[in-house]
Coordinates of C-alpha atoms and ligand atoms in Angstrom, one line a residue:
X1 CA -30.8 -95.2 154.6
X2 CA -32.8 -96.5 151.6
X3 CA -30.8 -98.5 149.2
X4 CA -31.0 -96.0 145.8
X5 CA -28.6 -93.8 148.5
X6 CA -25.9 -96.3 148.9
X7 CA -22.7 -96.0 146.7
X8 CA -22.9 -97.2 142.9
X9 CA -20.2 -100.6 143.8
X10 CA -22.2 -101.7 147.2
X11 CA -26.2 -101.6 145.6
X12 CA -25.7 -104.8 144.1
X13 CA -24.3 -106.3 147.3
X14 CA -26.2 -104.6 149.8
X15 CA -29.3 -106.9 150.1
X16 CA -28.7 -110.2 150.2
X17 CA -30.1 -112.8 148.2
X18 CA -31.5 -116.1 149.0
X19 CA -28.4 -118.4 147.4
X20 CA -25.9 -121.4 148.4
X21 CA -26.7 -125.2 149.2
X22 CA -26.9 -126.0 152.7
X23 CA -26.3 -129.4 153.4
X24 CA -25.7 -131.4 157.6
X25 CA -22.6 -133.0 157.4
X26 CA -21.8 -135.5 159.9
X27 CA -18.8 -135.2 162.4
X28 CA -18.2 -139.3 162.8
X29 CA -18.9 -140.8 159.0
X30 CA -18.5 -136.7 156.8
X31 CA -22.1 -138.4 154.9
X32 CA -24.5 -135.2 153.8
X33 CA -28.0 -134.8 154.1
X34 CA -30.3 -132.8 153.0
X35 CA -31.5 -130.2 155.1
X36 CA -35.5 -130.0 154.1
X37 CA -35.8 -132.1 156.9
X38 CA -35.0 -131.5 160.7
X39 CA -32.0 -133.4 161.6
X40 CA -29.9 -133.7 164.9
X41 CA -27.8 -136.4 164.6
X42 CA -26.3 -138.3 161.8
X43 CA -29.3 -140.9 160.7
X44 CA -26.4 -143.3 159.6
X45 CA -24.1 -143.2 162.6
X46 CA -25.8 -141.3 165.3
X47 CA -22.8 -138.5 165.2
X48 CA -23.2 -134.9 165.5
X49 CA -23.8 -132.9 162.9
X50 CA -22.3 -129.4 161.4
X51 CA -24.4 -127.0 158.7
X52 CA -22.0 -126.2 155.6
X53 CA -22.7 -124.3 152.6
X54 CA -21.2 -126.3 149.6
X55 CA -21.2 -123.4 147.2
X56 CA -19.2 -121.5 149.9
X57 CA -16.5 -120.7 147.9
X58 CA -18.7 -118.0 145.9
X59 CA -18.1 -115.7 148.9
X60 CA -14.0 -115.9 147.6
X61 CA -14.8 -114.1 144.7
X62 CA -15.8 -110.8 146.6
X63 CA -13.0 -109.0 147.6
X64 CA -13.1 -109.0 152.0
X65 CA -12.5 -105.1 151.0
X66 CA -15.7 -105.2 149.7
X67 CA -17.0 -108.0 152.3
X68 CA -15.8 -105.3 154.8
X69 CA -18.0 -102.6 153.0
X70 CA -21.3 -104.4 152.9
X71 CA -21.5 -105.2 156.1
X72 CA -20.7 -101.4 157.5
X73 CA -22.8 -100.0 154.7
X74 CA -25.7 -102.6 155.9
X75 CA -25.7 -101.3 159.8
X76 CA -27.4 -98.4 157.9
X77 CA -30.7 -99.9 156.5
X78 CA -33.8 -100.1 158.7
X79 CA -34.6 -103.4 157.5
X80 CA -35.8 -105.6 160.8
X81 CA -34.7 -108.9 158.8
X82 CA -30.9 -107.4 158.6
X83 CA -30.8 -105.7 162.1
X84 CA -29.5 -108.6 163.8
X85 CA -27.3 -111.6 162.9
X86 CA -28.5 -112.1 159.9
X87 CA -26.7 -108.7 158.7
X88 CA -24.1 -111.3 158.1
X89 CA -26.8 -113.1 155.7
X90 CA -24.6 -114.8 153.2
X91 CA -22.6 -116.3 155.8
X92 CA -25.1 -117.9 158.5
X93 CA -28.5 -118.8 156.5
X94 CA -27.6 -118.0 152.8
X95 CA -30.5 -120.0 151.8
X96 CA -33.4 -118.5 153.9
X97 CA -34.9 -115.7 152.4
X98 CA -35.4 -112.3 154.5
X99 CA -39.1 -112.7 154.6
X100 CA -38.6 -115.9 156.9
X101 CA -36.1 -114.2 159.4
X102 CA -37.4 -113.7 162.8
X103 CA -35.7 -110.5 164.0
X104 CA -36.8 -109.6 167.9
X105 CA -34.0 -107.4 169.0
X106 CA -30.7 -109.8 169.2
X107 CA -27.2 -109.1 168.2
X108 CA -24.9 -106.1 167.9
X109 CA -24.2 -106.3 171.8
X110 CA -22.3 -103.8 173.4
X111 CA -18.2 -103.9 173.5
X112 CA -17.3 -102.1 176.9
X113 CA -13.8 -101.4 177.6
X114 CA -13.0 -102.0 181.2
X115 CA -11.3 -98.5 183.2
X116 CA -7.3 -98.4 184.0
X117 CA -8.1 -99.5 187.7
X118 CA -9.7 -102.8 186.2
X119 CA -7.0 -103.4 183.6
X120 CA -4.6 -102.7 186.3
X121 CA -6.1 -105.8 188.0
X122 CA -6.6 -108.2 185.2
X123 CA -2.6 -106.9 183.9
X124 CA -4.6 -106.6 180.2
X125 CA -6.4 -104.2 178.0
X126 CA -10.2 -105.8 178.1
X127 CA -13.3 -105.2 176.5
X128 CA -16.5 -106.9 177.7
X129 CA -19.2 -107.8 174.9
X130 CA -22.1 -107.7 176.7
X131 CA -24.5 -110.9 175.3
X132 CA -26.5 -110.5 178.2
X133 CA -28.1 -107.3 176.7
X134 CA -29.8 -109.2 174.1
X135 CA -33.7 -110.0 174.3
X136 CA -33.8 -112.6 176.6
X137 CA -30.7 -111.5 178.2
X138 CA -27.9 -114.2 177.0
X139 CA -26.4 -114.9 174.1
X140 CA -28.7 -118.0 173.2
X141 CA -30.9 -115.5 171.1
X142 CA -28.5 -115.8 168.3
X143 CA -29.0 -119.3 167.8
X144 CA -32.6 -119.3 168.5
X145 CA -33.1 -116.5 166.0
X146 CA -31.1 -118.8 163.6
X147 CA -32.7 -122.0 164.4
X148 CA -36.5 -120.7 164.3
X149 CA -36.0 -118.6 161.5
X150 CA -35.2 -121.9 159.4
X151 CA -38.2 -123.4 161.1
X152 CA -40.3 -120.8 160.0
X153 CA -38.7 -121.1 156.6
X154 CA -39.8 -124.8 156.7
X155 CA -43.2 -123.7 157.6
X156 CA -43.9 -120.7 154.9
X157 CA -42.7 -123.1 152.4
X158 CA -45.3 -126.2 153.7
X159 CA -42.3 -128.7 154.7
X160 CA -43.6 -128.6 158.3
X161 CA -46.8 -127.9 160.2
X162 CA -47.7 -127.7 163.9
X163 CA -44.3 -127.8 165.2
X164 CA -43.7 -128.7 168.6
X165 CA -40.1 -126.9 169.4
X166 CA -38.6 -128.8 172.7
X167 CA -35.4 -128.1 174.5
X168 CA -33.4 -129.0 177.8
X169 CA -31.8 -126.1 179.1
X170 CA -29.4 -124.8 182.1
X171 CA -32.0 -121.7 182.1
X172 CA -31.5 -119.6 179.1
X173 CA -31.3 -121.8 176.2
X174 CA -35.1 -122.4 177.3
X175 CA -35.7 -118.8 178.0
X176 CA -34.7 -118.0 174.5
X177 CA -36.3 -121.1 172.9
X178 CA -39.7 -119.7 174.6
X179 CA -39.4 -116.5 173.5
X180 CA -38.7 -116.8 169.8
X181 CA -41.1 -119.8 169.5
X182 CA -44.1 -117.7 171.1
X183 CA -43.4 -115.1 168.5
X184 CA -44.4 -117.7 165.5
X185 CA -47.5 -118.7 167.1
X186 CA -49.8 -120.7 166.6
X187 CA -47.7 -122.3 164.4
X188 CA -45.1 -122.9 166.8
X189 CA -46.0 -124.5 170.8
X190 CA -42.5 -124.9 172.8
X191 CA -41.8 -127.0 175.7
X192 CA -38.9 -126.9 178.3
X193 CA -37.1 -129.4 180.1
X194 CA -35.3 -127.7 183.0
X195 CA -33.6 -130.0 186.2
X196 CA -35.8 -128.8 189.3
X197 CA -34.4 -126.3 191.5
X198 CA -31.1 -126.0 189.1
X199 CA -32.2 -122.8 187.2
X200 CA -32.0 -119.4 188.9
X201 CA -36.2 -117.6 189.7
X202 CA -35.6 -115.5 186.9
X203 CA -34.7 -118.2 184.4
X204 CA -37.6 -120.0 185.4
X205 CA -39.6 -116.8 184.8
X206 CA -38.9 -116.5 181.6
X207 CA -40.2 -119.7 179.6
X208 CA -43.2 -119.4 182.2
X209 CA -43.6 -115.8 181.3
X210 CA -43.9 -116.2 177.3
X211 CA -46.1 -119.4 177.7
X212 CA -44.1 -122.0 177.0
X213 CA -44.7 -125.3 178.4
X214 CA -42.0 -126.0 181.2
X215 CA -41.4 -129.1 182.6
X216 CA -39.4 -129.4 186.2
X217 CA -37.0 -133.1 186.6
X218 CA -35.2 -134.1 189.1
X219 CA -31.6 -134.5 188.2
X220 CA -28.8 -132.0 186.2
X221 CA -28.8 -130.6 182.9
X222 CA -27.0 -134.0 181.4
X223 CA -30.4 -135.7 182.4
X224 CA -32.8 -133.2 180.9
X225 CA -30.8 -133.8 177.5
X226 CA -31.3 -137.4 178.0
X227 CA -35.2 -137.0 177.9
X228 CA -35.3 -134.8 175.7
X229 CA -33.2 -136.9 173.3
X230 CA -35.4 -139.6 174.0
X231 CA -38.2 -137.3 173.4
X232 CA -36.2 -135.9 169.4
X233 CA -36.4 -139.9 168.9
X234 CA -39.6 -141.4 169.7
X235 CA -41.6 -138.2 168.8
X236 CA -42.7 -135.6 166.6
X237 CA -40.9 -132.5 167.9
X238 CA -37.9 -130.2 167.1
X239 CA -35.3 -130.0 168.9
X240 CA -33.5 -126.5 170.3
X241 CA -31.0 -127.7 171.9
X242 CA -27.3 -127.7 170.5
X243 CA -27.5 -130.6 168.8
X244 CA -29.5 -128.4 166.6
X245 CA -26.6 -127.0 163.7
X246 CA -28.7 -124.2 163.0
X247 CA -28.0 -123.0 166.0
X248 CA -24.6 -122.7 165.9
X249 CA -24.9 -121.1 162.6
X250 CA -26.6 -118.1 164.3
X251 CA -24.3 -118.1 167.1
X252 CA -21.3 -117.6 164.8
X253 CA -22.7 -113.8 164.8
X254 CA -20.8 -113.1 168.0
X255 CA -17.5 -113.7 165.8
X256 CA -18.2 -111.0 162.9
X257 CA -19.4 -108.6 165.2
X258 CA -16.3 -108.4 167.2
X259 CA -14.0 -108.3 163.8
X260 CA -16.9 -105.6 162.9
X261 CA -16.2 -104.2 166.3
X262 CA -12.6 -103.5 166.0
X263 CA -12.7 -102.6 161.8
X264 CA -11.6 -106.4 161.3
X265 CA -8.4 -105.8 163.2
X266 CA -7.8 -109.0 164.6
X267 CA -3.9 -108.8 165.4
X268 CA -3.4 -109.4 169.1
X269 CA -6.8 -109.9 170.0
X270 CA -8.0 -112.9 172.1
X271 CA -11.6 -113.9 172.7
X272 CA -12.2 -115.6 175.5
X273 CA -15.6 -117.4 176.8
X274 CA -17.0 -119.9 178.9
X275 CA -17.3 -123.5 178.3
X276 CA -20.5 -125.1 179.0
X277 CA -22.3 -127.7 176.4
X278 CA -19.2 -126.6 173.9
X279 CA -21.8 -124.7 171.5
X280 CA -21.0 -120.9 171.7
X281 CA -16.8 -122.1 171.3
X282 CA -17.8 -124.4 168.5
X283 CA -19.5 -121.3 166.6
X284 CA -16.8 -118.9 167.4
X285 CA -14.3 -120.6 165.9
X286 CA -16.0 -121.5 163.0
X287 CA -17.1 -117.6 162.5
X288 CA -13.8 -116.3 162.8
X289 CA -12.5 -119.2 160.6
X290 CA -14.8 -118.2 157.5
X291 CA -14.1 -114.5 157.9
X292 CA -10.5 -115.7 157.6
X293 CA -10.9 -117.5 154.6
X294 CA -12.6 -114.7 152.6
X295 CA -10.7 -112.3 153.4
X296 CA -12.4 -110.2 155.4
X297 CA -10.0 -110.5 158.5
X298 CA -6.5 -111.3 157.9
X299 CA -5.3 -112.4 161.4
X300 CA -7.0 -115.2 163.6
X301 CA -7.4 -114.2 167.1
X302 CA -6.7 -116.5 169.8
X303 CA -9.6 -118.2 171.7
X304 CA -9.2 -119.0 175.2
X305 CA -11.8 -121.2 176.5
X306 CA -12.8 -121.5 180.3
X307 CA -14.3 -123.9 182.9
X308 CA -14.7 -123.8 186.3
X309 CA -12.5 -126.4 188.3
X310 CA -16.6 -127.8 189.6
X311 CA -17.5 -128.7 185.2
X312 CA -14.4 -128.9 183.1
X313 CA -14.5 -131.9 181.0
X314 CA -13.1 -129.9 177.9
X315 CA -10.3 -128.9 180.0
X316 CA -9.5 -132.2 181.4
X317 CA -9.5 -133.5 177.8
X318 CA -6.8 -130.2 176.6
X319 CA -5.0 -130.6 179.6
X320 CA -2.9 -133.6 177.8
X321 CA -0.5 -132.1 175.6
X322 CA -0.1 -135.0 173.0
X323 CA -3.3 -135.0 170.8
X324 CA -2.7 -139.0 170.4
X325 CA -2.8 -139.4 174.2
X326 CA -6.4 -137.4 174.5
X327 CA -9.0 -138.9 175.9
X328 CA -12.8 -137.9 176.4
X329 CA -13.8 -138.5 179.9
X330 CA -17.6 -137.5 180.7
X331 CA -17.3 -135.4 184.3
X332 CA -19.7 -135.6 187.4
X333 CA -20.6 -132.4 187.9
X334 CA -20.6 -129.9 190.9
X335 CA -22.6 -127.0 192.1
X336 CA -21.2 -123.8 190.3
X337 CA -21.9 -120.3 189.8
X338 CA -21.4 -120.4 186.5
X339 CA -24.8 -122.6 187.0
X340 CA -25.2 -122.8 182.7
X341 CA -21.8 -124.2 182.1
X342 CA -22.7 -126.9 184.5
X343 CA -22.3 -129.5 182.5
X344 CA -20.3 -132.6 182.5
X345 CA -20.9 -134.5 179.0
X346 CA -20.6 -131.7 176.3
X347 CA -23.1 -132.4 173.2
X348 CA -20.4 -130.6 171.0
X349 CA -17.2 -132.0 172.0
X350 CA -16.6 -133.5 168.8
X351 CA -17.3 -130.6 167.1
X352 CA -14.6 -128.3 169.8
X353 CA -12.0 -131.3 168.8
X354 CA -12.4 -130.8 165.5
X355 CA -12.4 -127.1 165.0
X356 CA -9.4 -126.5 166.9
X357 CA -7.8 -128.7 164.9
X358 CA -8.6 -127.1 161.8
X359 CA -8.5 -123.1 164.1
X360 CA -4.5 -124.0 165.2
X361 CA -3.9 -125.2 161.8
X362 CA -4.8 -122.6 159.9
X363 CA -3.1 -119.9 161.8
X364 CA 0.2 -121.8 161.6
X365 CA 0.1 -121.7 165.3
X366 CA -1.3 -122.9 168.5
X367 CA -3.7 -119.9 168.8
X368 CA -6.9 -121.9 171.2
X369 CA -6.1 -122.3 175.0
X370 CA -8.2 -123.5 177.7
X371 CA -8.0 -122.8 181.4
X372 CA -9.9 -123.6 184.4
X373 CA -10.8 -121.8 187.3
X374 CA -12.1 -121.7 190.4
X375 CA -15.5 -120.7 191.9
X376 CA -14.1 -118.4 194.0
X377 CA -12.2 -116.7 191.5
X378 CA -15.1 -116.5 189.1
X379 CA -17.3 -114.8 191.7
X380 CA -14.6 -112.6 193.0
X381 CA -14.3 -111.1 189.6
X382 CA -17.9 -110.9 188.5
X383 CA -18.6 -108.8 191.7
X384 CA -15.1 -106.5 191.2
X385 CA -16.1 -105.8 187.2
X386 CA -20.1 -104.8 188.6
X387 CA -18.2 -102.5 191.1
X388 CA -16.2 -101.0 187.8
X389 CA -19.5 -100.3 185.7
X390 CA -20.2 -103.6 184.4
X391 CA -23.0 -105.8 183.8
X392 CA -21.1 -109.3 184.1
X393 CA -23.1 -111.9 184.7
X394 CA -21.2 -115.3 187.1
X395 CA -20.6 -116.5 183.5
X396 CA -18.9 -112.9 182.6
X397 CA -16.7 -113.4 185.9
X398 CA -15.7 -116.8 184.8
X399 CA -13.6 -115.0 181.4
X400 CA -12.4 -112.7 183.1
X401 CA -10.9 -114.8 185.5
X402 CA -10.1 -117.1 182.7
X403 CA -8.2 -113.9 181.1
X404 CA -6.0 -114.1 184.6
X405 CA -5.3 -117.7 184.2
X406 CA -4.4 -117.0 180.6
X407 CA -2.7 -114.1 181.7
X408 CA -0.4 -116.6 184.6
X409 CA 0.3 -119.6 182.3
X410 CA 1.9 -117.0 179.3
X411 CA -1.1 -117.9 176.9
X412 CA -1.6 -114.2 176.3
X413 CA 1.3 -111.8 176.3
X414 CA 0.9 -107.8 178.3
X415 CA 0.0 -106.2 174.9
X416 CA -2.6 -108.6 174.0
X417 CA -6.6 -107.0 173.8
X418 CA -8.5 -109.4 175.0
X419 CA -12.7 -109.6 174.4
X420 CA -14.3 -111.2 177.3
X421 CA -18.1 -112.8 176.7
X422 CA -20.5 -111.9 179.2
X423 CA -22.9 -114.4 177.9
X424 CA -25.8 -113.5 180.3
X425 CA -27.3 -110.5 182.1
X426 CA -25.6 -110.2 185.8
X427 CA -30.0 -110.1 187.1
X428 CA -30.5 -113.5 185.6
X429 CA -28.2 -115.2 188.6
X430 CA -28.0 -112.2 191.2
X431 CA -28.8 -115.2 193.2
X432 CA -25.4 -116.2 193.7
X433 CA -24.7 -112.3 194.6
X434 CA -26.9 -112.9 197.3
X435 CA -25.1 -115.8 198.9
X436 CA -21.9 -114.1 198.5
X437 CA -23.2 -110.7 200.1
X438 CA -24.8 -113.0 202.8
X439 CA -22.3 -115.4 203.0
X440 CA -24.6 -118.3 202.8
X441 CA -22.8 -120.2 199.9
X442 CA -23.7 -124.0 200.6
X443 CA -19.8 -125.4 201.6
X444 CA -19.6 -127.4 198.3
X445 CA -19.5 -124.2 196.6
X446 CA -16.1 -123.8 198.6
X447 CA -16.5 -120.1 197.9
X448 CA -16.0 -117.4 201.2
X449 CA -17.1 -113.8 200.6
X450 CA -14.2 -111.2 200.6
X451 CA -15.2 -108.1 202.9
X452 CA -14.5 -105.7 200.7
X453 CA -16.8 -106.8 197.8
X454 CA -19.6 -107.7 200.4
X455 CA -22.7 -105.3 200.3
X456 CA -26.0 -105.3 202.1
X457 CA -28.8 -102.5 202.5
X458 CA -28.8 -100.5 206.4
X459 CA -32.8 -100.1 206.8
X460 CA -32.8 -96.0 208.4
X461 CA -35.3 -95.9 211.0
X462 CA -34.4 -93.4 213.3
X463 CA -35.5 -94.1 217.3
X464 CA -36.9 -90.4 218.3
X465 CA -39.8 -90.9 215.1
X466 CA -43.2 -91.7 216.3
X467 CA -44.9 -92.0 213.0
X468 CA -43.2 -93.4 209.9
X469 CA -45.5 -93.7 206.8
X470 CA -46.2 -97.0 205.6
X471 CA -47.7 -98.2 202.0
X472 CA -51.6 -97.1 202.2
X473 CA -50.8 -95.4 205.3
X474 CA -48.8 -91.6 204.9
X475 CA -48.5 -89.6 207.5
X476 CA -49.0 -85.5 207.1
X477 CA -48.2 -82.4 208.1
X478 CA -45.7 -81.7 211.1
X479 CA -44.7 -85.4 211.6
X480 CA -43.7 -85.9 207.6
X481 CA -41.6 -83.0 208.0
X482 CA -39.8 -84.8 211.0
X483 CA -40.0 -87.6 209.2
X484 CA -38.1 -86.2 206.2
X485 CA -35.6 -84.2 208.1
X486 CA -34.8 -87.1 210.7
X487 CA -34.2 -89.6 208.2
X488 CA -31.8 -87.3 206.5
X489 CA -29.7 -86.4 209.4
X490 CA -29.3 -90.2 209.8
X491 CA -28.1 -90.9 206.2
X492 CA -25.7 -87.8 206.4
X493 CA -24.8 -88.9 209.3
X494 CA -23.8 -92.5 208.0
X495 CA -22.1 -90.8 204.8
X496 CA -20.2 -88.7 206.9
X497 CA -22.0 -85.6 204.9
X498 CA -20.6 -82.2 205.5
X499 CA -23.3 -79.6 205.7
X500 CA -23.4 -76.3 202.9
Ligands
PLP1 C1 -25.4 -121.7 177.6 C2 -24.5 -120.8 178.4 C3 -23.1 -121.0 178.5 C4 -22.4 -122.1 177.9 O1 -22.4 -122.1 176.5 P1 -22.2 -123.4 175.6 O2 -22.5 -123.1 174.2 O3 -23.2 -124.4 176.2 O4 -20.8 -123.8 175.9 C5 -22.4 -120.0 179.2 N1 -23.0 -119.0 179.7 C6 -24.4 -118.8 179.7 C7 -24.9 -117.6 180.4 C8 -25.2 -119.7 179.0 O5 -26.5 -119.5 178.9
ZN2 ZN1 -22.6 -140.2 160.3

């Protein structure tokens, strides 16, 4: 719809202007900087660093009636720059004009409401929003189309040339990075840091496949982030990973989308998502805390966050229930499923302490849990959901089994609606699908295939046929005929097929 059509009150509104002051503000001494430069850490303490808008409170003085408005009215234009998460302009990159947003087809995921057999199971109403069905099939595109759209800000407006954009990644923050960097060639050239044999084929393909440099170490994900860190220090390059604010900016998209989702009914909702470098939690918290403060929702929902029993640092650190006895404790990692929440030194703990903090103390209530679970549970669910017309990937297993935990220790009540992040496609890691269908899980997975979830091709060859046709060979006349009705017979045989 062109913008003359749109009611009288919403023109004004409906496309956003480039306004605000975005400043970093660090986590461990609250200095500001400026953000014309690239900045990861706190230059006078080393601290991470959050993105804030100091003219924020401007967005107060529009009624969330009216917030509510734009942002249903928007869904309407056909203006690339406003398709994705930057629909929500004013309250992710107020300052970067639409001409420098890099739209390539994220955001606006799918919410799927599970059937009665699988809400049976999990004893909850549950929606999966599918993050896996963005471009490069997880969720990471939100902050990459954040993080390089400020790049290319910085570029158009001469504050930076010949960027070099480097991440480390547990697979998809790379594949992301890759994608969205290729897009602003030649002005962009990424590189990856992936630990060697710890990302799934497909994963690899990915940065290989939009021609990224990619770099194999040995080691986890922890030690990739050290190299690359050491890389953000001694050289010229921009970092993608987490450390990088912007990207949690973009990633806070998730949060208006669900409140968009469900018309900005938050009451008795819970989010709940997996727990990896603390990122995606960090961002939805922070999303749902700034539609809360203007207005445009009027409930907070609760936010249950989940780690497998094999890389749950966060959890350890939540499990204390007196915040002055808390400690951080790094973890030693072991193999999971849930392969890119492997890690065991988050980058954004201090910014998960800190919004909960603020998240419980706003609602009045404890409204953030976390749970762990285990690798058995997370695959036993992924693979139950895909038989119920998901697209879960191990991550998307890992929340729902995380909504059972919830479910067990009373952090959700029966009529509680809960939203469960499937943060990848189930194709980028149908690796572990394998195993379990094979049952060749290595033993430190401690994970045993359940029968009935177990599937495997039958190869139909039937004994009687001579001649079979094989690729550059077909076979004709009278023996494909036998072909075609032998092989039948067998499959209806095996289906127990009644003839008509
Ligand atoms: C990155 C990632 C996570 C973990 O997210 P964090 O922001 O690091 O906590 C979970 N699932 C998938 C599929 C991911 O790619
Ligand atoms: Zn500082």
């Amino acid at each position: 719809m062109k913008t003359e059509n749109f009611p009288k009150e919403i023109q004004p509104y409906i496309i956003p202007e480039q306004k605000g002051q975005m400043i970093y503000r660090c986590l461990g001494c609250g200095h500001e900087h400026g953000i014309e430069k690239l900045l990861y850490t706190c230059p006078d303490c080393g601290q991470v660093l959050l993105i804030y808008d100091n003219q924020s409170d401007r967005l107060k003085e529009t009624p969330g009636e009216v917030w509510r408005q734009i942002f249903d009215y928007r869904k309407m234009l056909k203006i690339p720059a406003l398709k994705g998460i930057y629909l929500y302009h004013e309250f992710i990159g107020p300052v970067i004009p639409l001409e420098s947003v890099v739209w390539l087809g994220e955001g606006h995921t799918p919410v799927v409401e599970a059937n009665a057999f699988m809400q049976e199971k999990a004893g909850a109403k549950f929606y999966f929003k599918n993050d896996g069905q963005n471009p490069s099939a997880s969720f990471k595109d939100r902050g990459m189309a954040s993080a390089l759209s400020y790049i290319n800000f910085l570029i158009q407006t001469g504050k930076i040339s010949d960027v070099l954009a480097i991440c480390a990644s547990t697979g998809d923050t790379s594949a992301a990075a890759a994608l969205y960097a290729s897009y602003l060639k030649p002005n962009i050239k990424s590189a990856v840091i992936l630990p060697h044999k710890k990302v799934t084929p497909q994963q690899l393909s990915q940065p290989l496949g939009s021609g990224a440099s990619v770099f194999e170490i040995p080691g986890v994900f922890d030690d990739c982030m050290k190299v690359v860190e050491n890389l953000a220090e001694n050289y010229n390059v921009a970092l993608l990973n987490s450390k990088n604010a912007w990207r949690i900016l973009g990633q806070e998209s998730y949060s208006y989308e669900i409140a968009q989702d469900f018309e900005y009914d938050m009451a008795d909702k819970v989010i709940i998502l997996p727990i990896g470098n603390a990122g995606n939690i960090t961002a939805v918290m922070s999303g749902f805390l700034k539609f809360y403060e203007t207005g445009i929702i009027t409930t907070l929902p609760k936010i249950i966050g989940v780690q497998s029993e094999h890389a749950n640092p966060v959890y350890l650190y939540y499990r204390e229930p007196d915040a002055k006895n808390r400690k951080f404790t790094p973890v030693t990692v072991r193999p999971s499923v849930a392969q890119a929440a492997m890690i065991g030194n988050p980058v954004s703990m201090p910014r998960v302490i800190l919004m909960t903090d603020i998240y419980n103390q706003k609602a009045g209530m404890q409204k953030v849990f976390f749970v762990e679970v285990a690798e058995q549970d997370i695959m036993d669910w992924e693979l139950l959901a895909n038989h119920n017309g998901h697209i879960a990937c191990t991550h998307g297993g890992e929340s729902l089994a995380g909504l059972v935990a919830a479910r067990k220790h009373g952090f959700i009540g029966k009529n509680d609606i809960a939203v469960l992040d499937s943060t990848a496609h189930a194709l980028k890691f149908a690796g572990f699908q394998e195993m379990y269908f094979e049952d060749k899980f290595p033993d430190e997975f401690e994970i045993s295939p359940k029968s009935e979830l177990m599937n495997a091709p039958t190869i139909v060859r039937p004994r009687d046929l001579e001649k079979v046709p094989g690729p550059g060979v077909p076979i004709r006349g009278e023996d494909f005929e036998r072909f075609v009705r032998r092989t039948g017979e067998e499959i209806a045989r095996m289906l127990d097929l009644e003839k008509v």
